[in-house]
Amino acid sequence: MTTTPPDPDADRRFLALAVEQARTGWAEGGVPIGAALVVDGDVLAVGRNRRVQMDSAIRHGETDCIERAGRLPASVYRRSTLYTTLSPCWMCAGTALLYEIPRVVVGENRSFQVSESLLRSHGVQVDVLDDADCLALMQQMLAERPALWLEDIGEEA
């Protein structure tokens, strides 16, 4: 899989869309993780973790974003970049691999990180921005709603 060289300004701008989604999800009582799917500088969709809001087992930020993009030709996914406020879980990484998304930009991976090696082993470019807003959102989540977080990642309190 090949990608274009990163543009730090564009990466920050598109990550900001994901952060906005994460904040909206938090305000709705959900998990503060957001995502944006971008192709050639165009935003195809944004999404947020909606597991609580939709009573869903699988509506993470990345999967919600891809679902909201709708049915797209494989060639579109293969040119896209997935922006996410938190390093992807196994399910979200698997979705990126299934659609051969060549680049994933991660807001932060200090709070959670399980799949980056898997993604890289399949040729996905993973860029971690270590964004302070993303980290603050997750720290608030872990402090205020730890049981919800454990549920989100498939663990028990």
CSV table of C-alpha atoms in Angstrom, one decimal:
chain,number,residue,atom,x,y,z
A,1,MET,CA,0.0,0.0,0.0
A,2,THR,CA,1.3,3.4,-0.9
A,3,THR,CA,0.4,6.8,0.5
A,4,THR,CA,1.3,10.4,-0.1
A,5,PRO,CA,3.7,12.1,2.2
A,6,PRO,CA,2.1,13.4,5.4
A,7,ASP,CA,1.1,17.1,5.5
A,8,PRO,CA,1.3,18.1,9.2
A,9,ASP,CA,-1.1,21.0,8.7
A,10,ALA,CA,-3.7,18.9,6.9
A,11,ASP,CA,-3.3,16.1,9.5
A,12,ARG,CA,-4.0,18.6,12.3
A,13,ARG,CA,-7.0,20.0,10.5
A,14,PHE,CA,-8.6,16.6,9.8
A,15,LEU,CA,-7.8,15.3,13.3
A,16,ALA,CA,-9.6,18.4,14.6
A,17,LEU,CA,-12.8,17.1,12.9
A,18,ALA,CA,-12.3,13.8,14.7
A,19,VAL,CA,-11.8,15.6,18.1
A,20,GLU,CA,-15.0,17.6,17.5
A,21,GLN,CA,-16.8,14.3,17.0
A,22,ALA,CA,-15.3,12.9,20.1
A,23,ARG,CA,-16.5,15.9,22.1
A,24,THR,CA,-20.0,15.5,20.7
A,25,GLY,CA,-20.0,11.8,21.7
A,26,TRP,CA,-18.9,12.6,25.2
A,27,ALA,CA,-21.6,15.3,25.6
A,28,GLU,CA,-24.1,12.7,24.4
A,29,GLY,CA,-23.1,10.4,27.3
A,30,GLY,CA,-20.9,8.2,25.1
A,31,VAL,CA,-17.2,7.3,24.7
A,32,PRO,CA,-15.1,10.3,23.5
A,33,ILE,CA,-13.6,8.8,20.4
A,34,GLY,CA,-14.0,10.4,16.9
A,35,ALA,CA,-12.9,9.7,13.4
A,36,ALA,CA,-12.7,11.2,9.9
A,37,LEU,CA,-12.2,9.5,6.6
A,38,VAL,CA,-10.4,11.7,4.0
A,39,VAL,CA,-9.5,11.1,0.4
A,40,ASP,CA,-7.4,13.5,-1.7
A,41,GLY,CA,-8.1,16.3,0.8
A,42,ASP,CA,-11.9,15.8,0.8
A,43,VAL,CA,-13.7,14.7,3.9
A,44,LEU,CA,-15.9,11.7,3.0
A,45,ALA,CA,-17.4,11.2,6.5
A,46,VAL,CA,-16.9,11.8,10.2
A,47,GLY,CA,-18.1,9.6,13.0
A,48,ARG,CA,-17.9,9.0,16.7
A,49,ASN,CA,-18.3,6.2,19.1
A,50,ARG,CA,-22.0,5.7,19.4
A,51,ARG,CA,-22.2,2.4,21.3
A,52,VAL,CA,-24.2,4.0,24.1
A,53,GLN,CA,-26.3,6.3,22.0
A,54,MET,CA,-27.3,3.5,19.6
A,55,ASP,CA,-27.2,0.6,22.0
A,56,SER,CA,-24.6,-1.0,19.7
A,57,ALA,CA,-21.9,-3.5,20.2
A,58,ILE,CA,-19.8,-2.3,17.3
A,59,ARG,CA,-20.3,1.4,16.7
A,60,HIS,CA,-16.8,2.6,17.5
A,61,GLY,CA,-15.6,5.9,16.2
A,62,GLU,CA,-13.9,4.4,13.2
A,63,THR,CA,-16.6,2.0,12.3
A,64,ASP,CA,-19.3,4.7,12.7
A,65,CYS,CA,-17.2,6.9,10.3
A,66,ILE,CA,-16.8,4.2,7.7
A,67,GLU,CA,-20.5,3.3,8.0
A,68,ARG,CA,-21.5,7.0,7.5
A,69,ALA,CA,-19.3,7.2,4.4
A,70,GLY,CA,-21.6,4.6,2.8
A,71,ARG,CA,-20.8,2.1,0.1
A,72,LEU,CA,-17.7,3.2,-1.7
A,73,PRO,CA,-15.6,1.6,-4.4
A,74,ALA,CA,-12.6,-0.3,-3.1
A,75,SER,CA,-10.4,2.1,-5.0
A,76,VAL,CA,-11.6,5.0,-2.8
A,77,TYR,CA,-10.8,3.3,0.4
A,78,ARG,CA,-7.3,2.4,-1.0
A,79,ARG,CA,-6.6,6.1,-1.4
A,80,SER,CA,-8.0,7.2,1.9
A,81,THR,CA,-6.6,8.2,5.3
A,82,LEU,CA,-8.5,7.4,8.5
A,83,TYR,CA,-8.1,9.9,11.3
A,84,THR,CA,-8.9,8.7,14.8
A,85,THR,CA,-8.5,10.3,18.2
A,86,LEU,CA,-7.3,7.1,19.8
A,87,SER,CA,-5.2,4.2,18.5
A,88,PRO,CA,-7.6,1.7,17.0
A,89,CYS,CA,-8.9,-1.4,18.8
A,90,TRP,CA,-8.7,-4.8,17.0
A,91,MET,CA,-12.1,-4.4,15.4
A,92,CYS,CA,-11.4,-1.0,14.0
A,93,ALA,CA,-7.9,-2.0,12.8
A,94,GLY,CA,-9.5,-5.0,11.1
A,95,THR,CA,-12.0,-2.8,9.4
A,96,ALA,CA,-9.2,-0.6,8.1
A,97,LEU,CA,-7.3,-3.7,6.9
A,98,LEU,CA,-10.5,-5.1,5.2
A,99,TYR,CA,-10.9,-2.0,3.1
A,100,GLU,CA,-7.1,-1.6,2.6
A,101,ILE,CA,-7.0,1.9,4.0
A,102,PRO,CA,-3.3,2.7,3.6
A,103,ARG,CA,-2.9,5.3,6.3
A,104,VAL,CA,-4.2,5.8,9.8
A,105,VAL,CA,-3.5,9.0,11.7
A,106,VAL,CA,-3.8,8.5,15.5
A,107,GLY,CA,-4.5,11.4,17.8
A,108,GLU,CA,-2.9,9.6,20.8
A,109,ASN,CA,-1.9,6.1,21.9
A,110,ARG,CA,-0.8,6.6,25.5
A,111,SER,CA,-4.2,5.7,26.9
A,112,PHE,CA,-4.7,2.6,24.7
A,113,GLN,CA,-2.7,0.8,22.0
A,114,VAL,CA,-3.1,-2.7,20.8
A,115,SER,CA,-3.2,-2.8,17.0
A,116,GLU,CA,-0.6,-0.5,15.6
A,117,SER,CA,1.9,-3.4,15.0
A,118,LEU,CA,-0.8,-5.4,13.2
A,119,LEU,CA,-1.6,-2.4,11.0
A,120,ARG,CA,2.1,-1.8,10.2
A,121,SER,CA,2.7,-5.5,9.5
A,122,HIS,CA,0.1,-5.2,6.7
A,123,GLY,CA,1.8,-2.2,5.2
A,124,VAL,CA,-0.5,0.5,6.7
A,125,GLN,CA,1.3,3.7,7.5
A,126,VAL,CA,0.4,4.7,11.1
A,127,ASP,CA,1.3,8.2,12.2
A,128,VAL,CA,0.8,9.1,15.9
A,129,LEU,CA,0.4,12.9,16.5
A,130,ASP,CA,0.3,12.7,20.3
A,131,ASP,CA,-2.4,15.3,20.5
A,132,ALA,CA,-3.0,17.0,23.9
A,133,ASP,CA,-6.8,17.3,23.3
A,134,CYS,CA,-7.1,13.7,22.4
A,135,LEU,CA,-5.2,12.7,25.5
A,136,ALA,CA,-7.2,15.0,27.8
A,137,LEU,CA,-10.5,13.5,26.5
A,138,MET,CA,-9.3,9.9,27.2
A,139,GLN,CA,-8.0,10.9,30.7
A,140,GLN,CA,-11.4,12.4,31.5
A,141,MET,CA,-13.1,9.2,30.2
A,142,LEU,CA,-10.9,7.0,32.3
A,143,ALA,CA,-11.4,9.1,35.4
A,144,GLU,CA,-15.1,9.6,35.1
A,145,ARG,CA,-16.5,6.6,33.3
A,146,PRO,CA,-14.0,3.7,33.7
A,147,ALA,CA,-16.6,1.0,33.6
A,148,LEU,CA,-18.0,2.3,30.3
A,149,TRP,CA,-14.5,2.3,28.9
A,150,LEU,CA,-13.9,-1.3,29.9
A,151,GLU,CA,-17.1,-2.3,28.3
A,152,ASP,CA,-16.1,-0.5,25.1
A,153,ILE,CA,-12.9,-2.5,24.8
A,154,GLY,CA,-14.5,-5.8,25.7
A,155,GLU,CA,-13.3,-6.1,29.3
A,156,GLU,CA,-15.0,-6.5,32.6
A,157,ALA,CA,-14.7,-4.2,35.6
